[in-house]
MMTF fields as JSON, N, C-alpha, C and O atoms, coordinates in Angstrom:
{
  "mmtfVersion": "1.0.0",
  "mmtfProducer": "UNKNOWN",
  "numBonds": 715,
  "numAtoms": 716,
  "numGroups": 179,
  "numChains": 1,
  "numModels": 1,
  "chainsPerModel": [1],
  "groupsPerChain": [179],
  "chainIdList": ["A"],
  "bondAtomList": [4, 2, 8, 6, 12, 10, 16, 14, 20, 18, 24, 22, 28, 26, 32, 30, 36, 34, 40, 38, 44, 42, 48, 46, 52, 50, 56, 54, 60, 58, 64, 62, 68, 66, 72, 70, 76, 74, 80, 78, 84, 82, 88, 86, 92, 90, 96, 94, 100, 98, 104, 102, 108, 106, 112, 110, 116, 114, 120, 118, 124, 122, 128, 126, 132, 130, 136, 134, 140, 138, 144, 142, 148, 146, 152, 150, 156, 154, 160, 158, 164, 162, 168, 166, 172, 170, 176, 174, 180, 178, 184, 182, 188, 186, 192, 190, 196, 194, 200, 198, 204, 202, 208, 206, 212, 210, 216, 214, 220, 218, 224, 222, 228, 226, 232, 230, 236, 234, 240, 238, 244, 242, 248, 246, 252, 250, 256, 254, 260, 258, 264, 262, 268, 266, 272, 270, 276, 274, 280, 278, 284, 282, 288, 286, 292, 290, 296, 294, 300, 298, 304, 302, 308, 306, 312, 310, 316, 314, 320, 318, 324, 322, 328, 326, 332, 330, 336, 334, 340, 338, 344, 342, 348, 346, 352, 350, 356, 354, 360, 358, 364, 362, 368, 366, 372, 370, 376, 374, 380, 378, 384, 382, 388, 386, 392, 390, 396, 394, 400, 398, 404, 402, 408, 406, 412, 410, 416, 414, 420, 418, 424, 422, 428, 426, 432, 430, 436, 434, 440, 438, 444, 442, 448, 446, 452, 450, 456, 454, 460, 458, 464, 462, 468, 466, 472, 470, 476, 474, 480, 478, 484, 482, 488, 486, 492, 490, 496, 494, 500, 498, 504, 502, 508, 506, 512, 510, 516, 514, 520, 518, 524, 522, 528, 526, 532, 530, 536, 534, 540, 538, 544, 542, 548, 546, 552, 550, 556, 554, 560, 558, 564, 562, 568, 566, 572, 570, 576, 574, 580, 578, 584, 582, 588, 586, 592, 590, 596, 594, 600, 598, 604, 602, 608, 606, 612, 610, 616, 614, 620, 618, 624, 622, 628, 626, 632, 630, 636, 634, 640, 638, 644, 642, 648, 646, 652, 650, 656, 654, 660, 658, 664, 662, 668, 666, 672, 670, 676, 674, 680, 678, 684, 682, 688, 686, 692, 690, 696, 694, 700, 698, 704, 702, 708, 706, 712, 710],
  "bondOrderList": [1, 1, 1, 1, 1, 1, 1, 1, 1, 1, 1, 1, 1, 1, 1, 1, 1, 1, 1, 1, 1, 1, 1, 1, 1, 1, 1, 1, 1, 1, 1, 1, 1, 1, 1, 1, 1, 1, 1, 1, 1, 1, 1, 1, 1, 1, 1, 1, 1, 1, 1, 1, 1, 1, 1, 1, 1, 1, 1, 1, 1, 1, 1, 1, 1, 1, 1, 1, 1, 1, 1, 1, 1, 1, 1, 1, 1, 1, 1, 1, 1, 1, 1, 1, 1, 1, 1, 1, 1, 1, 1, 1, 1, 1, 1, 1, 1, 1, 1, 1, 1, 1, 1, 1, 1, 1, 1, 1, 1, 1, 1, 1, 1, 1, 1, 1, 1, 1, 1, 1, 1, 1, 1, 1, 1, 1, 1, 1, 1, 1, 1, 1, 1, 1, 1, 1, 1, 1, 1, 1, 1, 1, 1, 1, 1, 1, 1, 1, 1, 1, 1, 1, 1, 1, 1, 1, 1, 1, 1, 1, 1, 1, 1, 1, 1, 1, 1, 1, 1, 1, 1, 1, 1, 1, 1, 1, 1, 1],
  "groupList": [{"groupName": "UNK", "atomNameList": ["N", "CA", "C", "O"], "elementList": ["N", "C", "C", "O"], "formalChargeList": [0, 0, 0, 0], "bondAtomList": [1, 0, 2, 1, 3, 2], "bondOrderList": [1, 1, 2], "singleLetterCode": "X", "chemCompType": "L-PEPTIDE LINKING"}],
  "groupTypeList": [0, 0, 0, 0, 0, 0, 0, 0, 0, 0, 0, 0, 0, 0, 0, 0, 0, 0, 0, 0, 0, 0, 0, 0, 0, 0, 0, 0, 0, 0, 0, 0, 0, 0, 0, 0, 0, 0, 0, 0, 0, 0, 0, 0, 0, 0, 0, 0, 0, 0, 0, 0, 0, 0, 0, 0, 0, 0, 0, 0, 0, 0, 0, 0, 0, 0, 0, 0, 0, 0, 0, 0, 0, 0, 0, 0, 0, 0, 0, 0, 0, 0, 0, 0, 0, 0, 0, 0, 0, 0, 0, 0, 0, 0, 0, 0, 0, 0, 0, 0, 0, 0, 0, 0, 0, 0, 0, 0, 0, 0, 0, 0, 0, 0, 0, 0, 0, 0, 0, 0, 0, 0, 0, 0, 0, 0, 0, 0, 0, 0, 0, 0, 0, 0, 0, 0, 0, 0, 0, 0, 0, 0, 0, 0, 0, 0, 0, 0, 0, 0, 0, 0, 0, 0, 0, 0, 0, 0, 0, 0, 0, 0, 0, 0, 0, 0, 0, 0, 0, 0, 0, 0, 0, 0, 0, 0, 0, 0, 0],
  "groupIdList": [1, 2, 3, 4, 5, 6, 7, 8, 9, 10, 11, 12, 13, 14, 15, 16, 17, 18, 19, 20, 21, 22, 23, 24, 25, 26, 27, 28, 29, 30, 31, 32, 33, 34, 35, 36, 37, 38, 39, 40, 41, 42, 43, 44, 45, 46, 47, 48, 49, 50, 51, 52, 53, 54, 55, 56, 57, 58, 59, 60, 61, 62, 63, 64, 65, 66, 67, 68, 69, 70, 71, 72, 73, 74, 75, 76, 77, 78, 79, 80, 81, 82, 83, 84, 85, 86, 87, 88, 89, 90, 91, 92, 93, 94, 95, 96, 97, 98, 99, 100, 101, 102, 103, 104, 105, 106, 107, 108, 109, 110, 111, 112, 113, 114, 115, 116, 117, 118, 119, 120, 121, 122, 123, 124, 125, 126, 127, 128, 129, 130, 131, 132, 133, 134, 135, 136, 137, 138, 139, 140, 141, 142, 143, 144, 145, 146, 147, 148, 149, 150, 151, 152, 153, 154, 155, 156, 157, 158, 159, 160, 161, 162, 163, 164, 165, 166, 167, 168, 169, 170, 171, 172, 173, 174, 175, 176, 177, 178, 179],
  "secStructList": [7, 6, 6, 1, 7, 7, 2, 2, 2, 2, 2, 2, 2, 0, 0, 0, 0, 0, 2, 2, 2, 2, 2, 2, 2, 2, 2, 2, 2, 2, 2, 6, 6, 7, 7, 2, 2, 2, 2, 2, 2, 2, 2, 2, 2, 2, 2, 1, 1, 1, 1, 3, 3, 3, 2, 2, 2, 2, 2, 2, 2, 2, 6, 7, 7, 2, 2, 2, 2, 2, 2, 2, 2, 2, 2, 2, 2, 2, 6, 6, 1, 3, 3, 3, 3, 3, 7, 6, 6, 1, 1, 7, 3, 3, 3, 3, 3, 7, 6, 6, 2, 2, 2, 2, 2, 2, 2, 2, 2, 2, 2, 2, 2, 2, 2, 2, 2, 2, 2, 2, 2, 2, 2, 2, 2, 2, 2, 7, 6, 6, 1, 2, 2, 2, 2, 2, 2, 2, 2, 2, 2, 2, 2, 2, 2, 2, 2, 2, 2, 2, 2, 2, 2, 2, 2, 2, 2, 2, 2, 2, 2, 2, 2, 2, 7, 6, 6, 7, 7, 7, 7, 7, 7, 7, 7, 1, 7, 7, 7],
  "xCoordList": [38.869, 39.383, 40.716, 40.817, 41.721, 43.032, 42.95, 42.232, 43.704, 43.745, 42.641, 42.727, 41.599, 40.52, 40.796, 41.287, 40.48, 40.729, 39.817, 38.653, 40.385, 39.552, 38.702, 38.855, 37.81, 36.859, 37.578, 37.181, 38.637, 39.372, 40.06, 40.064, 40.641, 41.313, 40.3, 40.576, 39.143, 38.084, 37.628, 37.439, 37.453, 37.028, 38.083, 37.756, 39.349, 40.439, 40.475, 40.654, 40.303, 40.268, 39.125, 39.304, 37.955, 36.813, 37.125, 36.939, 37.601, 37.868, 38.921, 38.784, 39.965, 41.078, 40.851, 41.322, 40.142, 40.033, 38.633, 38.46, 37.654, 36.299, 35.574, 34.939, 35.669, 34.942, 35.228, 34.292, 36.497, 36.729, 35.999, 35.474, 35.969, 35.212, 33.728, 33.089, 33.174, 31.743, 31.379, 30.395, 32.152, 31.831, 31.99, 31.21, 32.991, 33.189, 32.033, 31.485, 31.668, 30.581, 29.255, 28.422, 29.059, 27.842, 27.753, 26.672, 28.878, 28.884, 28.503, 27.776, 28.992, 28.624, 27.126, 26.479, 26.578, 25.138, 24.312, 23.276, 24.776, 24.076, 24.094, 23.093, 25.226, 25.339, 24.385, 23.911, 24.108, 23.191, 21.726, 20.832, 21.467, 20.097, 19.545, 18.422, 20.292, 19.804, 19.976, 20.896, 19.101, 19.227, 20.577, 21.077, 21.17, 22.53, 22.657, 23.527, 21.812, 21.965, 21.622, 22.248, 20.648, 20.328, 21.537, 21.821, 22.233, 23.445, 24.498, 25.143, 24.671, 25.672, 25.314, 26.174, 24.036, 23.598, 23.764, 24.268, 23.345, 23.474, 24.941, 25.273, 25.815, 27.236, 27.833, 28.665, 27.418, 27.916, 27.466, 28.26, 26.206, 25.717, 26.446, 26.807, 26.656, 27.327, 28.748, 29.209, 29.434, 30.823, 30.952, 32.05, 29.852, 29.917, 30.167, 29.881, 30.698, 31.023, 29.81, 29.886, 28.687, 27.512, 26.453, 25.474, 26.62, 25.573, 24.362, 23.251, 24.59, 23.506, 24.081, 25.114, 23.405, 23.828, 22.6, 21.525, 22.765, 21.682, 21.723, 22.686, 20.677, 20.622, 21.769, 22.395, 22.042, 23.127, 24.484, 25.323, 24.69, 25.957, 26.09, 27.162, 25.005, 25.033, 25.303, 26.114, 24.626, 24.788, 26.233, 26.792, 26.832, 28.224, 29.183, 30.047, 29.032, 29.955, 29.849, 30.857, 28.635, 28.441, 28.454, 28.354, 28.579, 28.539, 27.31, 27.401, 26.159, 24.892, 23.866, 23.973, 22.893, 21.869, 20.947, 20.785, 20.349, 19.376, 18.22, 17.72, 17.798, 16.706, 17.127, 16.334, 18.362, 18.849, 18.934, 18.577, 19.401, 19.491, 18.082, 17.856, 17.149, 15.775, 15.156, 14.527, 15.33, 14.794, 15.426, 14.742, 16.735, 17.442, 16.999, 16.784, 16.864, 16.438, 15.014, 14.708, 14.16, 12.783, 12.769, 12.047, 13.57, 13.655, 14.18, 13.6, 15.27, 15.856, 14.906, 14.887, 14.124, 13.126, 12.004, 11.516, 11.593, 10.53, 10.929, 10.086, 12.2, 12.659, 13.198, 13.84, 12.926, 13.249, 14.728, 15.091, 15.583, 17.013, 17.467, 18.5, 16.695, 17.018, 15.728, 14.626, 15.893, 14.743, 15.137, 16.311, 14.136, 14.356, 14.168, 13.332, 14.965, 14.836, 15.114, 16.098, 14.248, 14.44, 15.445, 15.41, 16.341, 17.239, 16.399, 15.511, 16.663, 15.904, 16.03, 17.116, 14.886, 14.863, 15.164, 15.503, 15.047, 15.382, 14.377, 13.706, 14.292, 13.452, 14.272, 13.735, 15.568, 16.466, 16.292, 16.135, 16.323, 16.212, 17.564, 18.377, 17.774, 18.935, 18.412, 17.302, 19.214, 18.863, 19.76, 20.985, 19.138, 19.855, 19.751, 18.695, 20.86, 20.805, 20.034, 20.138, 19.276, 18.614, 19.661, 20.666, 19.4, 20.246, 20.236, 19.175, 21.394, 21.489, 20.837, 19.985, 21.251, 20.587, 20.49, 19.459, 21.532, 21.478, 20.455, 19.7, 20.437, 19.488, 18.05, 17.223, 17.768, 16.394, 16.029, 14.874, 16.981, 16.702, 16.36, 15.428, 17.102, 16.809, 15.479, 14.753, 15.16, 13.857, 12.729, 11.692, 12.922, 11.907, 11.757, 10.662, 12.845, 12.778, 11.986, 11.421, 11.955, 11.192, 9.719, 9.092, 9.169, 7.781, 7.605, 6.59, 8.579, 8.545, 8.576, 7.843, 9.416, 9.49, 8.149, 7.728, 7.48, 6.169, 5.164, 4.4, 5.177, 4.254, 4.53, 3.597, 5.798, 6.149, 5.719, 5.208, 5.93, 5.531, 4.031, 3.6, 3.25, 1.793, 1.402, 0.594, 1.984, 1.68, 2.117, 1.388, 3.3, 3.805, 2.96, 2.683, 2.556, 1.72, 0.372, -0.13, -0.208, -1.457, -1.238, -2.058, -0.133, 0.196, 0.384, -0.065, 1.042, 1.254, -0.078, -0.277, -0.994, -2.323, -3.069, -3.729, -2.968, -3.655, -3.111, -3.873, -1.804, -1.176, -1.326, -1.289, -1.494, -1.532, -0.142, 0.808, -0.03, 1.286, 1.912, 3.102, 1.126, 1.671, 2.097, 2.557, 1.954, 2.419, 3.855, 4.283, 4.605, 5.991, 6.059, 6.885, 5.213, 5.213, 4.817, 5.43, 3.799, 3.342, 4.428, 4.584, 5.19, 6.284, 7.376, 7.891, 7.731, 8.763, 8.3, 9.069, 7.053, 6.523, 6.457, 6.803, 6.021, 5.959, 7.354, 7.551, 8.322, 9.689, 10.235, 10.974, 9.879, 10.283, 9.708, 10.408, 8.442, 7.814, 8.506, 8.73, 8.841, 9.534, 10.922, 11.347, 11.623, 12.947, 12.842, 13.621, 11.893, 11.735, 11.336, 11.742, 10.553, 10.176, 11.418, 11.611, 12.249, 13.505, 14.41, 14.967, 14.551, 15.394, 14.911, 15.721, 13.614, 13.054, 13.351, 13.728, 13.185, 13.453, 14.949, 15.318, 15.793, 17.236, 17.658, 18.549, 17.025, 17.334, 17.012, 17.796, 15.888, 15.512, 16.555, 16.972, 16.972, 17.973, 19.326, 20.037, 19.665, 20.927, 20.98, 21.999, 19.902, 19.865, 19.965, 20.605, 19.351, 19.44, 20.889, 21.412, 21.532, 22.932, 23.839, 24.805, 23.543, 24.347, 24.299, 25.339, 23.121, 23.015, 23.749, 24.429, 23.62, 24.323, 25.836, 26.547, 26.324, 27.751, 28.265, 29.312, 27.537, 27.939, 27.955, 28.897, 26.928, 26.822, 27.864, 28.21, 28.365, 29.342, 30.783, 31.713, 30.983, 32.338, 33.105, 32.602, 34.332, 35.12, 35.465, 35.767, 35.41, 35.764, 34.744, 35.005, 33.583, 32.547, 32.009, 31.628, 31.974, 31.419, 29.916, 29.27, 29.382, 27.938, 27.214, 27.716, 26.029, 25.29, 24.966, 24.739, 24.952, 24.574, 23.103, 22.333, 22.703, 21.277, 20.439, 20.894, 19.23, 18.301, 18.06, 17.775, 18.176, 17.897, 16.91, 16.606, 16.419, 15.467, 14.79, 15.16, 13.798, 13.071, 13.978, 14.905, 13.713, 14.441, 13.372, 12.903, 12.996, 11.868, 12.093, 11.231],
  "yCoordList": [-144.07, -142.834, -142.51, -142.615, -142.125, -141.835, -140.692, -139.713, -140.843, -139.793, -139.894, -139.256, -140.687, -140.856, -142.099, -143.098, -142.046, -143.218, -144.381, -144.185, -145.607, -146.759, -147.133, -146.572, -148.092, -148.466, -148.963, -148.635, -149.757, -150.291, -149.181, -149.19, -148.228, -147.095, -146.237, -145.787, -146.021, -145.254, -145.959, -145.321, -147.278, -148.055, -147.997, -147.831, -148.136, -148.089, -146.718, -146.636, -145.638, -144.29, -144.177, -143.64, -144.683, -144.621, -145.391, -144.875, -146.631, -147.478, -146.879, -146.944, -146.298, -145.8, -144.401, -144.088, -143.56, -142.153, -141.724, -141.085, -142.074, -141.578, -142.413, -141.869, -143.721, -144.606, -144.343, -144.315, -144.15, -143.861, -142.595, -142.56, -141.556, -140.354, -140.669, -140.302, -141.353, -141.676, -142.438, -142.103, -143.443, -144.257, -143.459, -143.642, -142.578, -141.77, -140.779, -140.652, -140.081, -139.108, -139.818, -139.329, -140.971, -141.755, -142.163, -142.137, -142.535, -142.898, -141.698, -141.842, -140.513, -139.296, -139.03, -138.697, -139.178, -138.955, -139.992, -139.665, -141.24, -142.304, -142.03, -142.23, -141.577, -141.245, -140.112, -140.04, -139.23, -138.112, -138.529, -137.729, -139.775, -140.261, -140.661, -141.161, -140.462, -140.864, -142.376, -142.958, -143.001, -144.428, -144.708, -143.901, -145.864, -146.169, -146.181, -145.503, -146.933, -147.015, -145.681, -145.305, -144.967, -143.637, -142.709, -141.901, -142.824, -142.027, -142.346, -141.446, -143.627, -144.038, -143.55, -143.055, -143.691, -143.238, -141.727, -141.236, -140.988, -139.529, -139.117, -138.281, -139.695, -139.344, -139.699, -138.958, -140.818, -141.225, -140.237, -139.856, -139.823, -138.837, -137.503, -136.852, -137.109, -135.843, -135.829, -134.803, -136.965, -137.046, -137.328, -137.246, -137.656, -138.009, -136.765, -135.642, -136.983, -135.877, -135.019, -133.791, -135.658, -134.918, -134.719, -134.011, -135.321, -135.247, -136.07, -135.83, -137.057, -137.904, -139.26, -139.337, -140.326, -141.681, -142.551, -142.251, -143.631, -144.605, -145.582, -145.62, -146.354, -147.384, -148.38, -148.789, -148.768, -149.719, -149.132, -149.832, -147.856, -147.213, -147.13, -147.384, -146.778, -146.731, -148.116, -148.271, -149.113, -150.481, -150.944, -151.567, -150.639, -151.037, -150.301, -150.918, -148.996, -148.213, -148.566, -148.622, -148.803, -149.069, -150.555, -150.936, -151.398, -152.846, -153.229, -153.919, -152.754, -152.959, -153.528, -153.335, -154.215, -154.828, -153.771, -152.69, -154.079, -153.149, -152.846, -151.721, -153.82, -153.592, -152.578, -151.721, -152.674, -151.722, -150.32, -149.343, -150.221, -148.919, -148.348, -147.164, -149.178, -148.741, -148.16, -147.103, -148.834, -148.34, -147.027, -146.13, -146.912, -145.683, -144.522, -143.415, -144.775, -143.737, -143.283, -142.091, -144.233, -143.89, -142.963, -141.967, -143.302, -142.466, -141.063, -140.067, -140.981, -139.683, -138.828, -137.606, -139.454, -138.714, -138.212, -137.096, -139.034, -138.632, -137.43, -136.591, -137.336, -136.2, -135.071, -134.14, -135.171, -134.122, -133.781, -132.617, -134.796, -134.557, -134.915, -134.435, -135.759, -136.132, -136.196, -136.181, -136.268, -136.486, -137.515, -137.843, -138.006, -139.001, -138.334, -137.447, -138.785, -138.27, -139.435, -140.157, -139.605, -140.668, -140.238, -139.11, -141.156, -140.919, -140.923, -141.762, -140.013, -139.953, -141.256, -141.814, -141.719, -142.928, -144.191, -145.214, -144.139, -145.288, -145.415, -144.453, -146.606, -146.795, -146.566, -146.552, -146.39, -146.215, -144.837, -143.833, -144.811, -143.54, -143.148, -143.992, -141.857, -141.28, -140.637, -140.106, -140.689, -140.054, -138.848, -138.961, -137.686, -136.416, -135.742, -135.733, -135.186, -134.317, -133.065, -132.587, -132.54, -131.269, -130.164, -130.21, -129.179, -127.993, -127.377, -127.234, -127.017, -126.388, -127.283, -126.836, -128.548, -129.587, -129.261, -129.532, -128.691, -128.406, -127.316, -127.399, -126.301, -125.205, -125.731, -125.446, -126.499, -126.987, -127.992, -128.045, -128.783, -129.739, -129.003, -129.387, -127.962, -127.2, -126.454, -126.332, -125.962, -125.318, -126.32, -125.98, -127.545, -128.574, -128.869, -129.183, -128.77, -128.972, -127.843, -128.011, -126.689, -125.559, -125.938, -125.552, -126.691, -127.146, -128.064, -128.001, -128.903, -129.799, -128.998, -129.305, -127.982, -127.133, -126.458, -126.363, -125.991, -125.357, -126.347, -126.018, -127.556, -128.583, -128.915, -129.035, -129.063, -129.361, -128.232, -128.478, -126.993, -125.855, -125.879, -125.675, -126.123, -126.172, -127.239, -126.993, -128.422, -129.515, -129.164, -129.416, -128.585, -128.231, -127.134, -127.196, -126.145, -125.074, -125.63, -125.254, -126.52, -127.169, -127.98, -127.948, -128.698, -129.489, -128.623, -128.986, -127.482, -126.577, -126.062, -125.973, -125.722, -125.271, -126.4, -126.181, -127.594, -128.747, -129.063, -129.334, -129.029, -129.348, -128.208, -128.414, -127.011, -125.824, -125.211, -125.834, -123.983, -123.348, -123.09, -122.79, -123.202, -122.965, -124.27, -124.237, -125.393, -126.668, -126.906, -126.355, -127.724, -128.006, -128.585, -128.148, -129.55, -130.136, -129.112, -129.044, -128.316, -127.286, -126.256, -125.801, -125.883, -124.924, -125.504, -124.811, -126.788, -127.42, -127.518, -127.239, -127.91, -128.046, -126.672, -126.542, -125.658, -124.301, -123.769, -123.123, -124.042, -123.602, -124.298, -123.689, -125.554, -126.266, -125.574, -125.405, -125.176, -124.466, -123.13, -122.747, -122.426, -121.145, -121.333, -120.553, -122.38, -122.66, -122.936, -122.392, -123.77, -124.094, -122.867, -122.728, -121.992, -120.748, -119.879, -119.317, -119.776, -119.026, -119.65, -118.951, -120.968, -121.682, -121.449, -121.243, -121.478, -121.287, -119.886, -119.734, -118.876, -117.515, -117.311, -116.627, -117.896, -117.792, -118.567, -118.133, -119.704, -120.513, -119.752, -119.78, -119.089, -118.3, -117.218, -117.03, -116.511, -115.455, -116.051, -115.485, -117.174, -117.834, -118.296, -118.122, -118.874, -119.334, -118.153, -118.258, -117.061, -115.86, -115.356, -115.022, -115.306, -114.87, -115.835, -115.401, -117.138, -118.111, -117.799, -117.758, -117.583, -117.298, -116.009, -115.945, -114.99, -113.734, -113.944, -113.433, -114.693, -114.958, -115.8, -115.504, -116.83, -117.717, -116.966, -117.1, -116.186, -115.477, -114.362, -113.975, -113.847, -112.764, -113.27, -112.469, -114.579, -115.127, -114.801, -115.026, -114.268, -113.937, -115.199, -116.247, -115.071, -116.186, -117.302, -118.378, -117.047, -118.082, -118.289, -117.33, -119.557, -119.802, -119.55, -119.489, -119.405, -119.2, -120.386, -121.509, -120.156, -121.254, -122.339, -122.064, -123.587, -124.718, -124.603, -124.008, -125.157, -125.103, -125.85, -126.812, -125.394, -126.035, -127.464, -127.726, -128.42, -129.798, -130.395, -131.585, -129.64, -130.159, -129.015, -127.86, -129.301, -128.249, -127.403, -127.906, -126.162, -125.232, -124.491, -123.436, -125.049, -124.525, -123.123, -122.546],
  "zCoordList": [6.06, 5.51, 6.2, 7.422, 5.442, 6.025, 7.041, 6.841, 8.135, 9.144, 10.185, 11.235, 9.913, 10.885, 11.715, 11.19, 13.029, 13.867, 13.45, 13.1, 13.5, 13.174, 14.398, 15.483, 14.183, 15.232, 16.489, 17.606, 16.299, 17.448, 18.231, 19.462, 17.512, 18.156, 18.927, 20.039, 18.332, 18.987, 20.266, 21.302, 20.183, 21.351, 22.458, 23.633, 22.067, 23.051, 23.742, 24.957, 22.954, 23.54, 24.545, 25.638, 24.172, 25.084, 26.366, 27.468, 26.216, 27.387, 28.313, 29.534, 27.739, 28.547, 29.102, 30.196, 28.369, 28.761, 29.189, 30.227, 28.394, 28.642, 29.691, 30.594, 29.571, 30.477, 31.963, 32.761, 32.354, 33.787, 34.264, 35.377, 33.411, 33.781, 33.898, 34.883, 32.887, 32.875, 34.151, 34.811, 34.496, 35.677, 36.976, 37.911, 37.04, 38.255, 38.434, 39.528, 37.356, 37.458, 37.71, 38.472, 37.069, 37.315, 38.788, 39.378, 39.374, 40.798, 41.659, 42.643, 41.291, 42.026, 41.924, 42.917, 40.717, 40.527, 41.289, 41.868, 41.286, 42.005, 43.506, 44.195, 43.998, 45.419, 45.795, 46.929, 44.837, 45.077, 44.936, 45.21, 44.51, 44.478, 43.126, 43.056, 42.044, 40.731, 40.582, 41.157, 39.82, 39.542, 38.897, 38.113, 39.234, 38.779, 37.258, 36.712, 36.565, 35.106, 34.45, 33.459, 34.984, 34.45, 34.611, 33.727, 35.714, 35.94, 34.893, 34.356, 34.607, 33.631, 32.234, 31.506, 31.856, 30.537, 30.42, 29.41, 31.443, 31.405, 31.268, 30.427, 32.083, 32.032, 30.67, 30.147, 30.1, 28.783, 27.707, 26.847, 27.749, 26.787, 26.96, 25.979, 28.202, 28.497, 27.924, 27.422, 28.001, 27.548, 26.053, 25.504, 25.392, 23.971, 23.117, 23.533, 21.931, 21.03, 20.696, 20.748, 20.351, 19.893, 20.968, 20.733, 22.133, 23.153, 22.759, 23.232, 21.877, 21.386, 20.994, 20.33, 21.409, 21.061, 20.867, 21.385, 20.117, 19.961, 21.136, 21.902, 21.255, 22.289, 22.114, 23.092, 20.865, 20.599, 21.005, 21.57, 20.715, 21.091, 22.614, 23.164, 23.282, 24.751, 25.323, 26.237, 24.788, 25.253, 25.097, 26.0, 23.954, 23.709, 24.639, 25.261, 24.73, 25.559, 27.034, 27.739, 27.499, 28.923, 29.259, 30.425, 28.224, 28.419, 29.242, 30.257, 28.765, 29.465, 28.488, 27.277, 29.019, 28.175, 27.571, 28.137, 26.431, 25.855, 26.816, 26.839, 27.597, 28.557, 29.624, 30.012, 30.095, 31.101, 30.507, 31.165, 29.279, 28.601, 28.425, 28.672, 28.004, 27.774, 29.048, 29.005, 30.158, 31.434, 31.849, 32.341, 31.653, 32.024, 31.151, 31.643, 29.857, 28.921, 29.25, 29.205, 29.578, 29.949, 31.177, 31.203, 32.18, 33.385, 33.053, 33.487, 32.287, 31.955, 31.128, 31.273, 30.269, 29.487, 30.401, 30.226, 31.379, 32.3, 33.138, 33.458, 33.497, 34.305, 33.423, 33.91, 32.121, 31.149, 31.053, 30.882, 31.163, 30.986, 29.576, 29.109, 28.903, 27.529, 26.721, 27.27, 25.411, 24.536, 23.483, 23.313, 22.79, 21.735, 20.383, 20.212, 19.434, 18.075, 17.127, 17.287, 16.152, 15.156, 14.104, 13.611, 13.77, 12.646, 11.372, 11.224, 10.465, 9.213, 8.436, 8.281, 7.954, 7.149, 7.921, 7.326, 9.239, 10.07, 11.206, 11.579, 11.737, 12.931, 14.2, 15.308, 14.02, 15.158, 15.789, 15.094, 17.129, 17.854, 18.421, 18.798, 18.47, 19.148, 20.416, 20.448, 21.445, 22.715, 22.876, 22.849, 23.046, 23.065, 24.424, 25.057, 24.851, 26.027, 25.65, 24.52, 26.568, 26.298, 26.265, 26.975, 25.428, 25.396, 26.794, 27.4, 27.299, 28.617, 29.68, 30.448, 29.706, 30.498, 31.993, 32.609, 32.581, 34.024, 34.311, 35.279, 33.467, 33.632, 33.547, 34.413, 32.495, 32.331, 33.417, 33.839, 33.871, 34.948, 36.239, 36.945, 36.545, 37.76, 37.647, 38.634, 36.472, 36.294, 36.497, 37.068, 36.036, 36.264, 37.75, 38.216, 38.486, 39.944, 40.603, 41.684, 39.932, 40.43, 40.607, 41.594, 39.656, 39.776, 40.973, 41.666, 41.213, 42.366, 43.663, 44.603, 43.714, 44.912, 45.187, 46.34, 44.142, 44.303, 44.882, 45.79, 44.345, 44.837, 46.299, 47.092, 46.661, 48.046, 48.979, 50.072, 48.538, 49.37, 49.645, 50.78, 48.62, 48.773, 49.789, 50.685, 49.639, 50.573, 51.988, 52.947, 52.12, 53.455, 54.105, 55.302, 53.337, 53.909, 54.368, 55.427, 53.573, 53.966, 55.242, 56.16, 55.285, 56.482, 57.709, 58.796, 57.556, 58.699, 59.225, 60.437, 58.316, 58.757, 59.45, 60.467, 58.91, 59.492, 60.875, 61.803, 61.006, 62.288, 63.292, 64.505, 62.758, 63.613, 63.65, 64.123, 63.148, 63.068, 64.43, 64.519, 65.482, 66.823, 67.51, 68.651, 66.847, 67.418, 66.966, 65.952, 67.709, 67.29, 65.873, 65.072, 65.559, 64.219, 63.168, 62.102, 63.459, 62.537, 62.259, 61.126, 63.312, 63.125, 62.225, 61.347, 62.444, 61.609, 60.163, 59.243, 59.96, 58.61, 57.938, 56.764, 58.668, 58.108, 57.782, 56.753, 58.662, 58.39, 57.14, 56.367, 56.941, 55.725, 54.489, 53.491, 54.55, 53.429, 53.181, 52.033, 54.249, 54.097, 53.485, 52.632, 53.932, 53.371, 51.872, 51.088, 51.47, 50.051, 49.235, 48.081, 49.821, 49.146, 48.928, 47.85, 49.958, 49.857, 48.799, 47.953, 48.856, 47.906, 46.479, 45.576, 46.274, 44.946, 44.41, 43.248, 45.242, 44.765, 44.493, 43.539, 45.319, 45.094, 43.849, 43.119, 43.607, 42.438, 41.153, 40.204, 41.118, 39.944, 39.669, 38.526, 40.714, 40.552, 40.148, 39.318, 40.729, 40.429, 38.97, 38.301, 38.484, 37.094, 36.125, 35.079, 36.465, 35.62, 35.588, 34.525, 36.764, 36.817, 36.05, 35.422, 36.093, 35.354, 33.858, 33.202, 33.326, 31.88, 31.527, 30.503, 32.362, 32.101, 32.119, 31.253, 33.102, 33.232, 32.071, 31.495, 31.738, 30.646, 29.319, 28.538, 29.067, 27.795, 27.662, 26.546, 28.779, 28.751, 28.749, 28.651, 28.855, 28.923, 27.638, 26.537, 27.784, 26.591, 25.805, 26.376, 24.483, 23.62, 23.587, 23.048, 24.163, 24.193, 22.789, 22.119, 22.335, 20.998, 20.98, 22.026, 19.794, 19.649, 20.263, 20.208, 20.856, 21.467, 20.444, 19.266, 20.931, 20.08, 19.728, 20.482, 18.604, 18.253, 19.284, 19.903, 19.449, 20.39, 19.96, 18.791, 20.925, 20.6, 21.573, 21.481, 22.468, 23.428, 24.116, 23.901, 24.947, 25.62, 26.482, 27.116, 26.498, 27.37, 28.129, 27.704, 29.244, 30.016, 30.482, 31.145]
}
């Protein structure tokens, strides 16, 4: 179609402009502890026009095998950062970023913090809160409790701030869980 970029032009734009960002952000995520290929897939989805790509599109953009993409997608789905959606009339799946992905990811971490606190409090009682180890374990539980309450307040303030931003477009339709 006239005026639309051809496939080669689109690929060149991705290679020259988008790919360096994807690889840099993926490296940052990997350094923070995320699996390398999962980091690359997440960054690629984040930078994509629709926030959704097929396995073949991810494989082409990242120059990665379908097996590597499959493992990364499985991991990202398990940690609730993406979801799968079938294209209508096709067996092909699209992988979508969750709406408000950072917010929902941090809320999911909230459950992890609760679990850690429970384990740490049990450990502090077992060790004895008056022992050096018991005090350290109890302080860890207290820190996580503080972090959890601050995180809840912080996420609420983020939504208020984001929603009040001047010129902010209407929110995108829901495409994934918003815990």
